[in-house]
Amino acid sequence: QTVVTQEPSFSVSPGGTVTLTCGLSSGSVSTSYYPTWYQQTPGQAPRTLIYSTKTRSSGVPDRFSGSILGNKAALTITGAQAEDESDYYCVLYMGSGIWVFGGGTKLTVL
Amino acid sequence: ELQLVESGGVVVQPGGSLRLSCAASGFTFDDYAMHWVRQAPGKGLEWVALISWDGAYVHYADSVKGRFTISRDNSKRSLYMQMSSLRAEDAALYYCAKGFGSSAASWVDYWGQGTLVTVSS
């Protein structure tokens, strides 16, 4: 069973830049996995940030960007703000109709 | 405005059954694949199941295969999840979610607010 990996936690200073990654326990992430990123604050439903590797969802600030970095999908926040303190999840398409979420990254802005 | 409203979450005993529903509005329901995603208390998101726009194709996470059945009624703009042989580890907030497109390779782009399933004796 393939596991989708994410950093459990990350910290960034206000105004700083942080890159969260989404990898595979075996193999490399490519655009064929349609990596998609979600943001979730406590008590709220997730919000779609980036889909299909690098397309920002409607209304998402341009400080959020997606890419493939090496063998992983990446979510970069440039100029982090206090309201970006959230949990971030990636999901990958494994083929045959199967999607798998990563374990999520808890981002602290301080 | 696009809306997904889940219902049906209750307290159920281990081994019991339950049917979740999701009422969709604000978009052309039968143009899109639909997902169920769950989140156990204090845990991360877990993809559960997907159904194609026409119901012809369904896919499940291994953790629920053989116990859960996803279905849809396009005439009622509704998505369902029939859950049986429930286990403690099935306790979670269940989100109804819209796919970006009509096929299986359709990531979730909109989420409902979820319905809570508790499995307890």
mmCIF file with all atom_site columns, C-alpha atoms in Angstrom:
data_model
loop_
_atom_site.group_PDB
_atom_site.id
_atom_site.type_symbol
_atom_site.label_atom_id
_atom_site.label_alt_id
_atom_site.label_comp_id
_atom_site.label_asym_id
_atom_site.label_entity_id
_atom_site.label_seq_id
_atom_site.pdbx_PDB_ins_code
_atom_site.Cartn_x
_atom_site.Cartn_y
_atom_site.Cartn_z
_atom_site.occupancy
_atom_site.B_iso_or_equiv
_atom_site.pdbx_formal_charge
_atom_site.auth_seq_id
_atom_site.auth_comp_id
_atom_site.auth_asym_id
_atom_site.auth_atom_id
_atom_site.pdbx_PDB_model_num
ATOM 1   C CA . GLN A 1 1   ? 0.000   0.000  0.000   1.00 0.00 ? 1   GLN A CA 1
ATOM 2   C CA . THR A 1 2   ? 1.512   3.293  -1.111  1.00 0.00 ? 2   THR A CA 1
ATOM 3   C CA . VAL A 1 3   ? 1.709   5.962  1.568   1.00 0.00 ? 3   VAL A CA 1
ATOM 4   C CA . VAL A 1 4   ? 1.540   9.681  0.810   1.00 0.00 ? 4   VAL A CA 1
ATOM 5   C CA . THR A 1 5   ? 4.019   11.528 2.990   1.00 0.00 ? 5   THR A CA 1
ATOM 6   C CA . GLN A 1 6   ? 3.910   15.056 4.381   1.00 0.00 ? 6   GLN A CA 1
ATOM 7   C CA . GLU A 1 7   ? 5.905   16.826 7.051   1.00 0.00 ? 7   GLU A CA 1
ATOM 8   C CA . PRO A 1 8   ? 3.920   16.519 10.315  1.00 0.00 ? 8   PRO A CA 1
ATOM 9   C CA . SER A 1 9   ? 4.641   20.106 11.252  1.00 0.00 ? 9   SER A CA 1
ATOM 10  C CA . PHE A 1 10  ? 6.375   23.222 10.019  1.00 0.00 ? 10  PHE A CA 1
ATOM 11  C CA . SER A 1 11  ? 6.965   26.697 11.333  1.00 0.00 ? 11  SER A CA 1
ATOM 12  C CA . VAL A 1 12  ? 7.374   29.971 9.447   1.00 0.00 ? 12  VAL A CA 1
ATOM 13  C CA . SER A 1 13  ? 7.832   33.559 10.491  1.00 0.00 ? 13  SER A CA 1
ATOM 14  C CA . PRO A 1 14  ? 5.313   36.168 9.373   1.00 0.00 ? 14  PRO A CA 1
ATOM 15  C CA . GLY A 1 15  ? 6.378   37.405 5.953   1.00 0.00 ? 15  GLY A CA 1
ATOM 16  C CA . GLY A 1 16  ? 8.579   34.409 5.414   1.00 0.00 ? 16  GLY A CA 1
ATOM 17  C CA . THR A 1 17  ? 8.479   31.687 2.790   1.00 0.00 ? 17  THR A CA 1
ATOM 18  C CA . VAL A 1 18  ? 7.753   28.037 3.471   1.00 0.00 ? 18  VAL A CA 1
ATOM 19  C CA . THR A 1 19  ? 7.540   25.019 1.194   1.00 0.00 ? 19  THR A CA 1
ATOM 20  C CA . LEU A 1 20  ? 5.492   22.004 2.226   1.00 0.00 ? 20  LEU A CA 1
ATOM 21  C CA . THR A 1 21  ? 5.988   18.764 0.348   1.00 0.00 ? 21  THR A CA 1
ATOM 22  C CA . CYS A 1 22  ? 3.928   15.755 -0.657  1.00 0.00 ? 22  CYS A CA 1
ATOM 23  C CA . GLY A 1 23  ? 5.769   12.580 -1.524  1.00 0.00 ? 23  GLY A CA 1
ATOM 24  C CA . LEU A 1 24  ? 5.346   8.857  -1.975  1.00 0.00 ? 24  LEU A CA 1
ATOM 25  C CA . SER A 1 25  ? 6.710   6.079  0.195   1.00 0.00 ? 25  SER A CA 1
ATOM 26  C CA . SER A 1 26  ? 7.792   4.485  -3.048  1.00 0.00 ? 26  SER A CA 1
ATOM 27  C CA . GLY A 1 27  ? 8.377   6.382  -6.250  1.00 0.00 ? 27  GLY A CA 1
ATOM 28  C CA . SER A 1 28  ? 8.145   9.947  -7.453  1.00 0.00 ? 28  SER A CA 1
ATOM 29  C CA . VAL A 1 29  ? 5.204   12.316 -7.651  1.00 0.00 ? 29  VAL A CA 1
ATOM 30  C CA . SER A 1 30  ? 4.508   13.673 -11.124 1.00 0.00 ? 30  SER A CA 1
ATOM 31  C CA . THR A 1 31  ? 1.741   15.733 -12.654 1.00 0.00 ? 31  THR A CA 1
ATOM 32  C CA . SER A 1 32  ? -0.005  12.462 -13.511 1.00 0.00 ? 32  SER A CA 1
ATOM 33  C CA . TYR A 1 33  ? -0.919  12.156 -9.857  1.00 0.00 ? 33  TYR A CA 1
ATOM 34  C CA . TYR A 1 34  ? -2.886  15.447 -10.088 1.00 0.00 ? 34  TYR A CA 1
ATOM 35  C CA . PRO A 1 35  ? -1.519  16.661 -6.752  1.00 0.00 ? 35  PRO A CA 1
ATOM 36  C CA . THR A 1 36  ? -4.061  18.833 -5.006  1.00 0.00 ? 36  THR A CA 1
ATOM 37  C CA . TRP A 1 37  ? -3.679  20.867 -1.833  1.00 0.00 ? 37  TRP A CA 1
ATOM 38  C CA . TYR A 1 38  ? -6.226  21.757 0.838   1.00 0.00 ? 38  TYR A CA 1
ATOM 39  C CA . GLN A 1 39  ? -6.181  24.082 3.793   1.00 0.00 ? 39  GLN A CA 1
ATOM 40  C CA . GLN A 1 40  ? -8.159  23.312 6.932   1.00 0.00 ? 40  GLN A CA 1
ATOM 41  C CA . THR A 1 41  ? -8.584  25.446 10.020  1.00 0.00 ? 41  THR A CA 1
ATOM 42  C CA . PRO A 1 42  ? -9.983  23.948 13.239  1.00 0.00 ? 42  PRO A CA 1
ATOM 43  C CA . GLY A 1 43  ? -13.693 23.234 13.113  1.00 0.00 ? 43  GLY A CA 1
ATOM 44  C CA . GLN A 1 44  ? -13.973 24.055 9.416   1.00 0.00 ? 44  GLN A CA 1
ATOM 45  C CA . ALA A 1 45  ? -14.332 22.009 6.278   1.00 0.00 ? 45  ALA A CA 1
ATOM 46  C CA . PRO A 1 46  ? -11.251 21.874 4.058   1.00 0.00 ? 46  PRO A CA 1
ATOM 47  C CA . ARG A 1 47  ? -10.763 24.534 1.392   1.00 0.00 ? 47  ARG A CA 1
ATOM 48  C CA . THR A 1 48  ? -9.207  23.759 -1.967  1.00 0.00 ? 48  THR A CA 1
ATOM 49  C CA . LEU A 1 49  ? -6.044  25.800 -2.547  1.00 0.00 ? 49  LEU A CA 1
ATOM 50  C CA . ILE A 1 50  ? -4.173  24.297 -5.491  1.00 0.00 ? 50  ILE A CA 1
ATOM 51  C CA . TYR A 1 51  ? -5.329  21.623 -7.911  1.00 0.00 ? 51  TYR A CA 1
ATOM 52  C CA . SER A 1 52  ? -3.638  19.567 -10.598 1.00 0.00 ? 52  SER A CA 1
ATOM 53  C CA . THR A 1 53  ? -0.160  20.491 -9.392  1.00 0.00 ? 53  THR A CA 1
ATOM 54  C CA . LYS A 1 54  ? -0.171  24.262 -9.800  1.00 0.00 ? 54  LYS A CA 1
ATOM 55  C CA . THR A 1 55  ? -3.572  25.809 -10.557 1.00 0.00 ? 55  THR A CA 1
ATOM 56  C CA . ARG A 1 56  ? -4.888  28.081 -7.819  1.00 0.00 ? 56  ARG A CA 1
ATOM 57  C CA . SER A 1 57  ? -8.507  27.639 -6.890  1.00 0.00 ? 57  SER A CA 1
ATOM 58  C CA . SER A 1 58  ? -10.813 30.633 -7.221  1.00 0.00 ? 58  SER A CA 1
ATOM 59  C CA . GLY A 1 59  ? -10.200 33.270 -4.564  1.00 0.00 ? 59  GLY A CA 1
ATOM 60  C CA . VAL A 1 60  ? -6.919  31.825 -3.323  1.00 0.00 ? 60  VAL A CA 1
ATOM 61  C CA . PRO A 1 61  ? -4.262  34.507 -2.801  1.00 0.00 ? 61  PRO A CA 1
ATOM 62  C CA . ASP A 1 62  ? -1.295  34.390 -5.152  1.00 0.00 ? 62  ASP A CA 1
ATOM 63  C CA . ARG A 1 63  ? 1.106   33.900 -2.266  1.00 0.00 ? 63  ARG A CA 1
ATOM 64  C CA . PHE A 1 64  ? 0.129   30.227 -2.542  1.00 0.00 ? 64  PHE A CA 1
ATOM 65  C CA . SER A 1 65  ? 1.749   28.304 -5.369  1.00 0.00 ? 65  SER A CA 1
ATOM 66  C CA . GLY A 1 66  ? 2.130   24.677 -6.347  1.00 0.00 ? 66  GLY A CA 1
ATOM 67  C CA . SER A 1 67  ? 4.850   22.834 -8.187  1.00 0.00 ? 67  SER A CA 1
ATOM 68  C CA . ILE A 1 68  ? 6.821   19.633 -8.529  1.00 0.00 ? 68  ILE A CA 1
ATOM 69  C CA . LEU A 1 69  ? 10.144  19.866 -6.715  1.00 0.00 ? 69  LEU A CA 1
ATOM 70  C CA . GLY A 1 70  ? 12.397  16.925 -7.330  1.00 0.00 ? 70  GLY A CA 1
ATOM 71  C CA . ASN A 1 71  ? 10.329  13.823 -6.694  1.00 0.00 ? 71  ASN A CA 1
ATOM 72  C CA . LYS A 1 72  ? 7.604   15.514 -4.671  1.00 0.00 ? 72  LYS A CA 1
ATOM 73  C CA . ALA A 1 73  ? 4.706   17.882 -5.098  1.00 0.00 ? 73  ALA A CA 1
ATOM 74  C CA . ALA A 1 74  ? 5.206   21.151 -3.268  1.00 0.00 ? 74  ALA A CA 1
ATOM 75  C CA . LEU A 1 75  ? 3.077   23.929 -1.841  1.00 0.00 ? 75  LEU A CA 1
ATOM 76  C CA . THR A 1 76  ? 4.914   27.192 -1.329  1.00 0.00 ? 76  THR A CA 1
ATOM 77  C CA . ILE A 1 77  ? 3.610   30.107 0.690   1.00 0.00 ? 77  ILE A CA 1
ATOM 78  C CA . THR A 1 78  ? 5.517   33.306 -0.086  1.00 0.00 ? 78  THR A CA 1
ATOM 79  C CA . GLY A 1 79  ? 4.997   36.041 2.461   1.00 0.00 ? 79  GLY A CA 1
ATOM 80  C CA . ALA A 1 80  ? 3.183   33.969 5.062   1.00 0.00 ? 80  ALA A CA 1
ATOM 81  C CA . GLN A 1 81  ? 0.487   35.684 7.070   1.00 0.00 ? 81  GLN A CA 1
ATOM 82  C CA . ALA A 1 82  ? -0.958  34.891 10.472  1.00 0.00 ? 82  ALA A CA 1
ATOM 83  C CA . GLU A 1 83  ? -4.163  33.605 8.902   1.00 0.00 ? 83  GLU A CA 1
ATOM 84  C CA . ASP A 1 84  ? -2.175  30.948 7.042   1.00 0.00 ? 84  ASP A CA 1
ATOM 85  C CA . GLU A 1 85  ? -1.730  29.046 10.291  1.00 0.00 ? 85  GLU A CA 1
ATOM 86  C CA . SER A 1 86  ? -3.680  25.895 9.431   1.00 0.00 ? 86  SER A CA 1
ATOM 87  C CA . ASP A 1 87  ? -3.440  22.235 8.580   1.00 0.00 ? 87  ASP A CA 1
ATOM 88  C CA . TYR A 1 88  ? -2.477  21.517 4.982   1.00 0.00 ? 88  TYR A CA 1
ATOM 89  C CA . TYR A 1 89  ? -3.288  18.288 3.197   1.00 0.00 ? 89  TYR A CA 1
ATOM 90  C CA . CYS A 1 90  ? -2.272  16.978 -0.167  1.00 0.00 ? 90  CYS A CA 1
ATOM 91  C CA . VAL A 1 91  ? -4.046  14.263 -2.116  1.00 0.00 ? 91  VAL A CA 1
ATOM 92  C CA . LEU A 1 92  ? -2.731  12.178 -4.990  1.00 0.00 ? 92  LEU A CA 1
ATOM 93  C CA . TYR A 1 93  ? -4.503  10.166 -7.661  1.00 0.00 ? 93  TYR A CA 1
ATOM 94  C CA . MET A 1 94  ? -3.173  6.602  -7.663  1.00 0.00 ? 94  MET A CA 1
ATOM 95  C CA . GLY A 1 95  ? -5.084  5.537  -10.743 1.00 0.00 ? 95  GLY A CA 1
ATOM 96  C CA . SER A 1 96  ? -8.036  3.148  -11.026 1.00 0.00 ? 96  SER A CA 1
ATOM 97  C CA . GLY A 1 97  ? -10.239 5.642  -9.255  1.00 0.00 ? 97  GLY A CA 1
ATOM 98  C CA . ILE A 1 98  ? -8.229  5.655  -6.043  1.00 0.00 ? 98  ILE A CA 1
ATOM 99  C CA . TRP A 1 99  ? -7.185  8.823  -4.221  1.00 0.00 ? 99  TRP A CA 1
ATOM 100 C CA . VAL A 1 100 ? -4.924  8.928  -1.172  1.00 0.00 ? 100 VAL A CA 1
ATOM 101 C CA . PHE A 1 101 ? -4.452  11.815 1.236   1.00 0.00 ? 101 PHE A CA 1
ATOM 102 C CA . GLY A 1 102 ? -1.236  12.618 2.993   1.00 0.00 ? 102 GLY A CA 1
ATOM 103 C CA . GLY A 1 103 ? -1.216  12.784 6.755   1.00 0.00 ? 103 GLY A CA 1
ATOM 104 C CA . GLY A 1 104 ? -1.263  16.575 6.739   1.00 0.00 ? 104 GLY A CA 1
ATOM 105 C CA . THR A 1 105 ? 1.139   19.289 7.843   1.00 0.00 ? 105 THR A CA 1
ATOM 106 C CA . LYS A 1 106 ? 0.358   21.557 10.765  1.00 0.00 ? 106 LYS A CA 1
ATOM 107 C CA . LEU A 1 107 ? 1.741   24.979 9.886   1.00 0.00 ? 107 LEU A CA 1
ATOM 108 C CA . THR A 1 108 ? 2.529   27.449 12.635  1.00 0.00 ? 108 THR A CA 1
ATOM 109 C CA . VAL A 1 109 ? 3.133   31.110 11.830  1.00 0.00 ? 109 VAL A CA 1
ATOM 110 C CA . LEU A 1 110 ? 5.168   32.777 14.544  1.00 0.00 ? 110 LEU A CA 1
ATOM 111 C CA . GLU B 2 1   ? -24.200 29.291 -4.736  1.00 0.00 ? 1   GLU B CA 1
ATOM 112 C CA . LEU B 2 2   ? -22.868 25.752 -4.672  1.00 0.00 ? 2   LEU B CA 1
ATOM 113 C CA . GLN B 2 3   ? -24.000 23.803 -1.613  1.00 0.00 ? 3   GLN B CA 1
ATOM 114 C CA . LEU B 2 4   ? -23.473 20.297 -0.344  1.00 0.00 ? 4   LEU B CA 1
ATOM 115 C CA . VAL B 2 5   ? -25.502 19.379 2.731   1.00 0.00 ? 5   VAL B CA 1
ATOM 116 C CA . GLU B 2 6   ? -24.875 16.070 4.422   1.00 0.00 ? 6   GLU B CA 1
ATOM 117 C CA . SER B 2 7   ? -27.259 14.285 6.760   1.00 0.00 ? 7   SER B CA 1
ATOM 118 C CA . GLY B 2 8   ? -27.749 10.926 8.423   1.00 0.00 ? 8   GLY B CA 1
ATOM 119 C CA . GLY B 2 9   ? -24.905 10.889 10.892  1.00 0.00 ? 9   GLY B CA 1
ATOM 120 C CA . VAL B 2 10  ? -25.915 9.325  14.215  1.00 0.00 ? 10  VAL B CA 1
ATOM 121 C CA . VAL B 2 11  ? -24.647 7.110  16.997  1.00 0.00 ? 11  VAL B CA 1
ATOM 122 C CA . VAL B 2 12  ? -24.622 3.481  15.870  1.00 0.00 ? 12  VAL B CA 1
ATOM 123 C CA . GLN B 2 13  ? -23.483 0.284  17.532  1.00 0.00 ? 13  GLN B CA 1
ATOM 124 C CA . PRO B 2 14  ? -20.511 -1.703 16.253  1.00 0.00 ? 14  PRO B CA 1
ATOM 125 C CA . GLY B 2 15  ? -21.690 -4.031 13.528  1.00 0.00 ? 15  GLY B CA 1
ATOM 126 C CA . GLY B 2 16  ? -24.594 -1.749 12.708  1.00 0.00 ? 16  GLY B CA 1
ATOM 127 C CA . SER B 2 17  ? -25.623 -0.026 9.496   1.00 0.00 ? 17  SER B CA 1
ATOM 128 C CA . LEU B 2 18  ? -26.233 3.532  8.463   1.00 0.00 ? 18  LEU B CA 1
ATOM 129 C CA . ARG B 2 19  ? -27.055 5.539  5.352   1.00 0.00 ? 19  ARG B CA 1
ATOM 130 C CA . LEU B 2 20  ? -25.600 8.976  4.767   1.00 0.00 ? 20  LEU B CA 1
ATOM 131 C CA . SER B 2 21  ? -27.131 11.408 2.321   1.00 0.00 ? 21  SER B CA 1
ATOM 132 C CA . CYS B 2 22  ? -25.873 14.539 0.615   1.00 0.00 ? 22  CYS B CA 1
ATOM 133 C CA . ALA B 2 23  ? -28.137 17.079 -1.064  1.00 0.00 ? 23  ALA B CA 1
ATOM 134 C CA . ALA B 2 24  ? -26.454 19.098 -3.790  1.00 0.00 ? 24  ALA B CA 1
ATOM 135 C CA . SER B 2 25  ? -27.461 22.452 -5.213  1.00 0.00 ? 25  SER B CA 1
ATOM 136 C CA . GLY B 2 26  ? -25.997 25.333 -7.181  1.00 0.00 ? 26  GLY B CA 1
ATOM 137 C CA . PHE B 2 27  ? -24.355 23.259 -9.925  1.00 0.00 ? 27  PHE B CA 1
ATOM 138 C CA . THR B 2 28  ? -25.291 20.698 -12.560 1.00 0.00 ? 28  THR B CA 1
ATOM 139 C CA . PHE B 2 29  ? -25.064 17.640 -10.323 1.00 0.00 ? 29  PHE B CA 1
ATOM 140 C CA . ASP B 2 30  ? -25.044 15.013 -13.062 1.00 0.00 ? 30  ASP B CA 1
ATOM 141 C CA . ASP B 2 31  ? -22.020 16.571 -14.761 1.00 0.00 ? 31  ASP B CA 1
ATOM 142 C CA . TYR B 2 32  ? -19.653 15.705 -11.925 1.00 0.00 ? 32  TYR B CA 1
ATOM 143 C CA . ALA B 2 33  ? -18.103 12.810 -10.084 1.00 0.00 ? 33  ALA B CA 1
ATOM 144 C CA . MET B 2 34  ? -18.674 12.861 -6.341  1.00 0.00 ? 34  MET B CA 1
ATOM 145 C CA . HIS B 2 35  ? -16.603 11.749 -3.356  1.00 0.00 ? 35  HIS B CA 1
ATOM 146 C CA . TRP B 2 36  ? -16.975 10.861 0.285   1.00 0.00 ? 36  TRP B CA 1
ATOM 147 C CA . VAL B 2 37  ? -14.039 11.833 2.503   1.00 0.00 ? 37  VAL B CA 1
ATOM 148 C CA . ARG B 2 38  ? -13.885 11.258 6.248   1.00 0.00 ? 38  ARG B CA 1
ATOM 149 C CA . GLN B 2 39  ? -11.975 12.658 9.172   1.00 0.00 ? 39  GLN B CA 1
ATOM 150 C CA . ALA B 2 40  ? -11.745 10.895 12.505  1.00 0.00 ? 40  ALA B CA 1
ATOM 151 C CA . PRO B 2 41  ? -11.668 13.190 15.550  1.00 0.00 ? 41  PRO B CA 1
ATOM 152 C CA . GLY B 2 42  ? -8.277  14.878 15.769  1.00 0.00 ? 42  GLY B CA 1
ATOM 153 C CA . LYS B 2 43  ? -6.985  13.003 12.727  1.00 0.00 ? 43  LYS B CA 1
ATOM 154 C CA . GLY B 2 44  ? -6.312  13.721 9.090   1.00 0.00 ? 44  GLY B CA 1
ATOM 155 C CA . LEU B 2 45  ? -8.442  13.411 5.988   1.00 0.00 ? 45  LEU B CA 1
ATOM 156 C CA . GLU B 2 46  ? -9.093  9.971  4.531   1.00 0.00 ? 46  GLU B CA 1
ATOM 157 C CA . TRP B 2 47  ? -10.544 9.470  1.047   1.00 0.00 ? 47  TRP B CA 1
ATOM 158 C CA . VAL B 2 48  ? -13.356 6.911  1.244   1.00 0.00 ? 48  VAL B CA 1
ATOM 159 C CA . ALA B 2 49  ? -15.122 6.532  -2.098  1.00 0.00 ? 49  ALA B CA 1
ATOM 160 C CA . LEU B 2 50  ? -15.840 8.045  -5.497  1.00 0.00 ? 50  LEU B CA 1
ATOM 161 C CA . ILE B 2 51  ? -18.698 7.658  -7.974  1.00 0.00 ? 51  ILE B CA 1
ATOM 162 C CA . SER B 2 52  ? -18.661 8.765  -11.589 1.00 0.00 ? 52  SER B CA 1
ATOM 163 C CA . TRP B 2 53  ? -21.185 11.246 -12.941 1.00 0.00 ? 53  TRP B CA 1
ATOM 164 C CA . ASP B 2 54  ? -23.540 8.526  -14.095 1.00 0.00 ? 54  ASP B CA 1
ATOM 165 C CA . GLY B 2 55  ? -22.970 6.047  -11.297 1.00 0.00 ? 55  GLY B CA 1
ATOM 166 C CA . ALA B 2 56  ? -21.418 3.561  -13.686 1.00 0.00 ? 56  ALA B CA 1
ATOM 167 C CA . TYR B 2 57  ? -18.079 3.516  -11.913 1.00 0.00 ? 57  TYR B CA 1
ATOM 168 C CA . VAL B 2 58  ? -17.477 3.368  -8.183  1.00 0.00 ? 58  VAL B CA 1
ATOM 169 C CA . HIS B 2 59  ? -14.202 3.109  -6.309  1.00 0.00 ? 59  HIS B CA 1
ATOM 170 C CA . TYR B 2 60  ? -13.413 2.561  -2.641  1.00 0.00 ? 60  TYR B CA 1
ATOM 171 C CA . ALA B 2 61  ? -10.580 2.808  -0.182  1.00 0.00 ? 61  ALA B CA 1
ATOM 172 C CA . ASP B 2 62  ? -9.428  -0.615 0.973   1.00 0.00 ? 62  ASP B CA 1
ATOM 173 C CA . SER B 2 63  ? -10.524 0.255  4.513   1.00 0.00 ? 63  SER B CA 1
ATOM 174 C CA . VAL B 2 64  ? -14.209 0.293  3.514   1.00 0.00 ? 64  VAL B CA 1
ATOM 175 C CA . LYS B 2 65  ? -14.367 -1.975 0.471   1.00 0.00 ? 65  LYS B CA 1
ATOM 176 C CA . GLY B 2 66  ? -17.054 -4.600 0.827   1.00 0.00 ? 66  GLY B CA 1
ATOM 177 C CA . ARG B 2 67  ? -18.762 -2.746 3.689   1.00 0.00 ? 67  ARG B CA 1
ATOM 178 C CA . PHE B 2 68  ? -19.661 0.644  2.213   1.00 0.00 ? 68  PHE B CA 1
ATOM 179 C CA . THR B 2 69  ? -21.621 1.370  -0.961  1.00 0.00 ? 69  THR B CA 1
ATOM 180 C CA . ILE B 2 70  ? -21.630 4.747  -2.665  1.00 0.00 ? 70  ILE B CA 1
ATOM 181 C CA . SER B 2 71  ? -24.545 5.634  -4.915  1.00 0.00 ? 71  SER B CA 1
ATOM 182 C CA . ARG B 2 72  ? -26.284 8.638  -6.423  1.00 0.00 ? 72  ARG B CA 1
ATOM 183 C CA . ASP B 2 73  ? -29.686 9.679  -7.699  1.00 0.00 ? 73  ASP B CA 1
ATOM 184 C CA . ASN B 2 74  ? -29.186 12.389 -10.299 1.00 0.00 ? 74  ASN B CA 1
ATOM 185 C CA . SER B 2 75  ? -32.930 13.056 -10.505 1.00 0.00 ? 75  SER B CA 1
ATOM 186 C CA . LYS B 2 76  ? -32.835 14.016 -6.823  1.00 0.00 ? 76  LYS B CA 1
ATOM 187 C CA . ARG B 2 77  ? -29.405 15.676 -6.980  1.00 0.00 ? 77  ARG B CA 1
ATOM 188 C CA . SER B 2 78  ? -28.351 13.437 -4.136  1.00 0.00 ? 78  SER B CA 1
ATOM 189 C CA . LEU B 2 79  ? -25.340 11.364 -3.138  1.00 0.00 ? 79  LEU B CA 1
ATOM 190 C CA . TYR B 2 80  ? -25.501 8.474  -0.687  1.00 0.00 ? 80  TYR B CA 1
ATOM 191 C CA . MET B 2 81  ? -23.266 6.201  1.327   1.00 0.00 ? 81  MET B CA 1
ATOM 192 C CA . GLN B 2 82  ? -24.661 2.953  2.678   1.00 0.00 ? 82  GLN B CA 1
ATOM 193 C CA . MET B 2 83  ? -22.450 1.832  5.525   1.00 0.00 ? 83  MET B CA 1
ATOM 194 C CA . SER B 2 84  ? -22.619 -1.637 7.086   1.00 0.00 ? 84  SER B CA 1
ATOM 195 C CA . SER B 2 85  ? -20.606 -3.759 9.512   1.00 0.00 ? 85  SER B CA 1
ATOM 196 C CA . LEU B 2 86  ? -19.510 -0.551 11.166  1.00 0.00 ? 86  LEU B CA 1
ATOM 197 C CA . ARG B 2 87  ? -16.396 -0.572 13.312  1.00 0.00 ? 87  ARG B CA 1
ATOM 198 C CA . ALA B 2 88  ? -15.043 1.790  15.927  1.00 0.00 ? 88  ALA B CA 1
ATOM 199 C CA . GLU B 2 89  ? -12.492 3.033  13.420  1.00 0.00 ? 89  GLU B CA 1
ATOM 200 C CA . ASP B 2 90  ? -15.297 4.189  11.081  1.00 0.00 ? 90  ASP B CA 1
ATOM 201 C CA . ALA B 2 91  ? -16.261 6.903  13.558  1.00 0.00 ? 91  ALA B CA 1
ATOM 202 C CA . ALA B 2 92  ? -15.597 10.198 11.815  1.00 0.00 ? 92  ALA B CA 1
ATOM 203 C CA . LEU B 2 93  ? -16.959 13.346 10.269  1.00 0.00 ? 93  LEU B CA 1
ATOM 204 C CA . TYR B 2 94  ? -18.024 12.331 6.774   1.00 0.00 ? 94  TYR B CA 1
ATOM 205 C CA . TYR B 2 95  ? -17.713 14.969 4.071   1.00 0.00 ? 95  TYR B CA 1
ATOM 206 C CA . CYS B 2 96  ? -19.613 14.927 0.811   1.00 0.00 ? 96  CYS B CA 1
ATOM 207 C CA . ALA B 2 97  ? -17.397 16.467 -1.842  1.00 0.00 ? 97  ALA B CA 1
ATOM 208 C CA . LYS B 2 98  ? -17.734 17.447 -5.468  1.00 0.00 ? 98  LYS B CA 1
ATOM 209 C CA . GLY B 2 99  ? -15.252 16.293 -8.074  1.00 0.00 ? 99  GLY B CA 1
ATOM 210 C CA . PHE B 2 100 ? -13.692 18.747 -10.494 1.00 0.00 ? 100 PHE B CA 1
ATOM 211 C CA . GLY B 2 101 ? -14.873 16.757 -13.508 1.00 0.00 ? 101 GLY B CA 1
ATOM 212 C CA . SER B 2 102 ? -16.943 13.757 -14.433 1.00 0.00 ? 102 SER B CA 1
ATOM 213 C CA . SER B 2 103 ? -14.334 10.995 -14.331 1.00 0.00 ? 103 SER B CA 1
ATOM 214 C CA . ALA B 2 104 ? -12.465 9.124  -11.608 1.00 0.00 ? 104 ALA B CA 1
ATOM 215 C CA . ALA B 2 105 ? -9.457  11.405 -12.021 1.00 0.00 ? 105 ALA B CA 1
ATOM 216 C CA . SER B 2 106 ? -11.445 14.297 -10.573 1.00 0.00 ? 106 SER B CA 1
ATOM 217 C CA . TRP B 2 107 ? -9.997  15.862 -7.467  1.00 0.00 ? 107 TRP B CA 1
ATOM 218 C CA . VAL B 2 108 ? -12.275 17.308 -4.820  1.00 0.00 ? 108 VAL B CA 1
ATOM 219 C CA . ASP B 2 109 ? -12.967 20.981 -5.433  1.00 0.00 ? 109 ASP B CA 1
ATOM 220 C CA . TYR B 2 110 ? -15.891 21.707 -3.106  1.00 0.00 ? 110 TYR B CA 1
ATOM 221 C CA . TRP B 2 111 ? -16.725 20.313 0.297   1.00 0.00 ? 111 TRP B CA 1
ATOM 222 C CA . GLY B 2 112 ? -19.818 20.056 2.443   1.00 0.00 ? 112 GLY B CA 1
ATOM 223 C CA . GLN B 2 113 ? -19.708 20.736 6.152   1.00 0.00 ? 113 GLN B CA 1
ATOM 224 C CA . GLY B 2 114 ? -19.845 17.075 7.114   1.00 0.00 ? 114 GLY B CA 1
ATOM 225 C CA . THR B 2 115 ? -22.054 14.742 9.129   1.00 0.00 ? 115 THR B CA 1
ATOM 226 C CA . LEU B 2 116 ? -20.785 12.993 12.244  1.00 0.00 ? 116 LEU B CA 1
ATOM 227 C CA . VAL B 2 117 ? -20.873 9.228  12.593  1.00 0.00 ? 117 VAL B CA 1
ATOM 228 C CA . THR B 2 118 ? -20.223 7.812  16.047  1.00 0.00 ? 118 THR B CA 1
ATOM 229 C CA . VAL B 2 119 ? -19.742 4.084  16.523  1.00 0.00 ? 119 VAL B CA 1
ATOM 230 C CA . SER B 2 120 ? -20.244 3.078  20.114  1.00 0.00 ? 120 SER B CA 1
ATOM 231 C CA . SER B 2 121 ? -22.026 0.481  22.187  1.00 0.00 ? 121 SER B CA 1
#
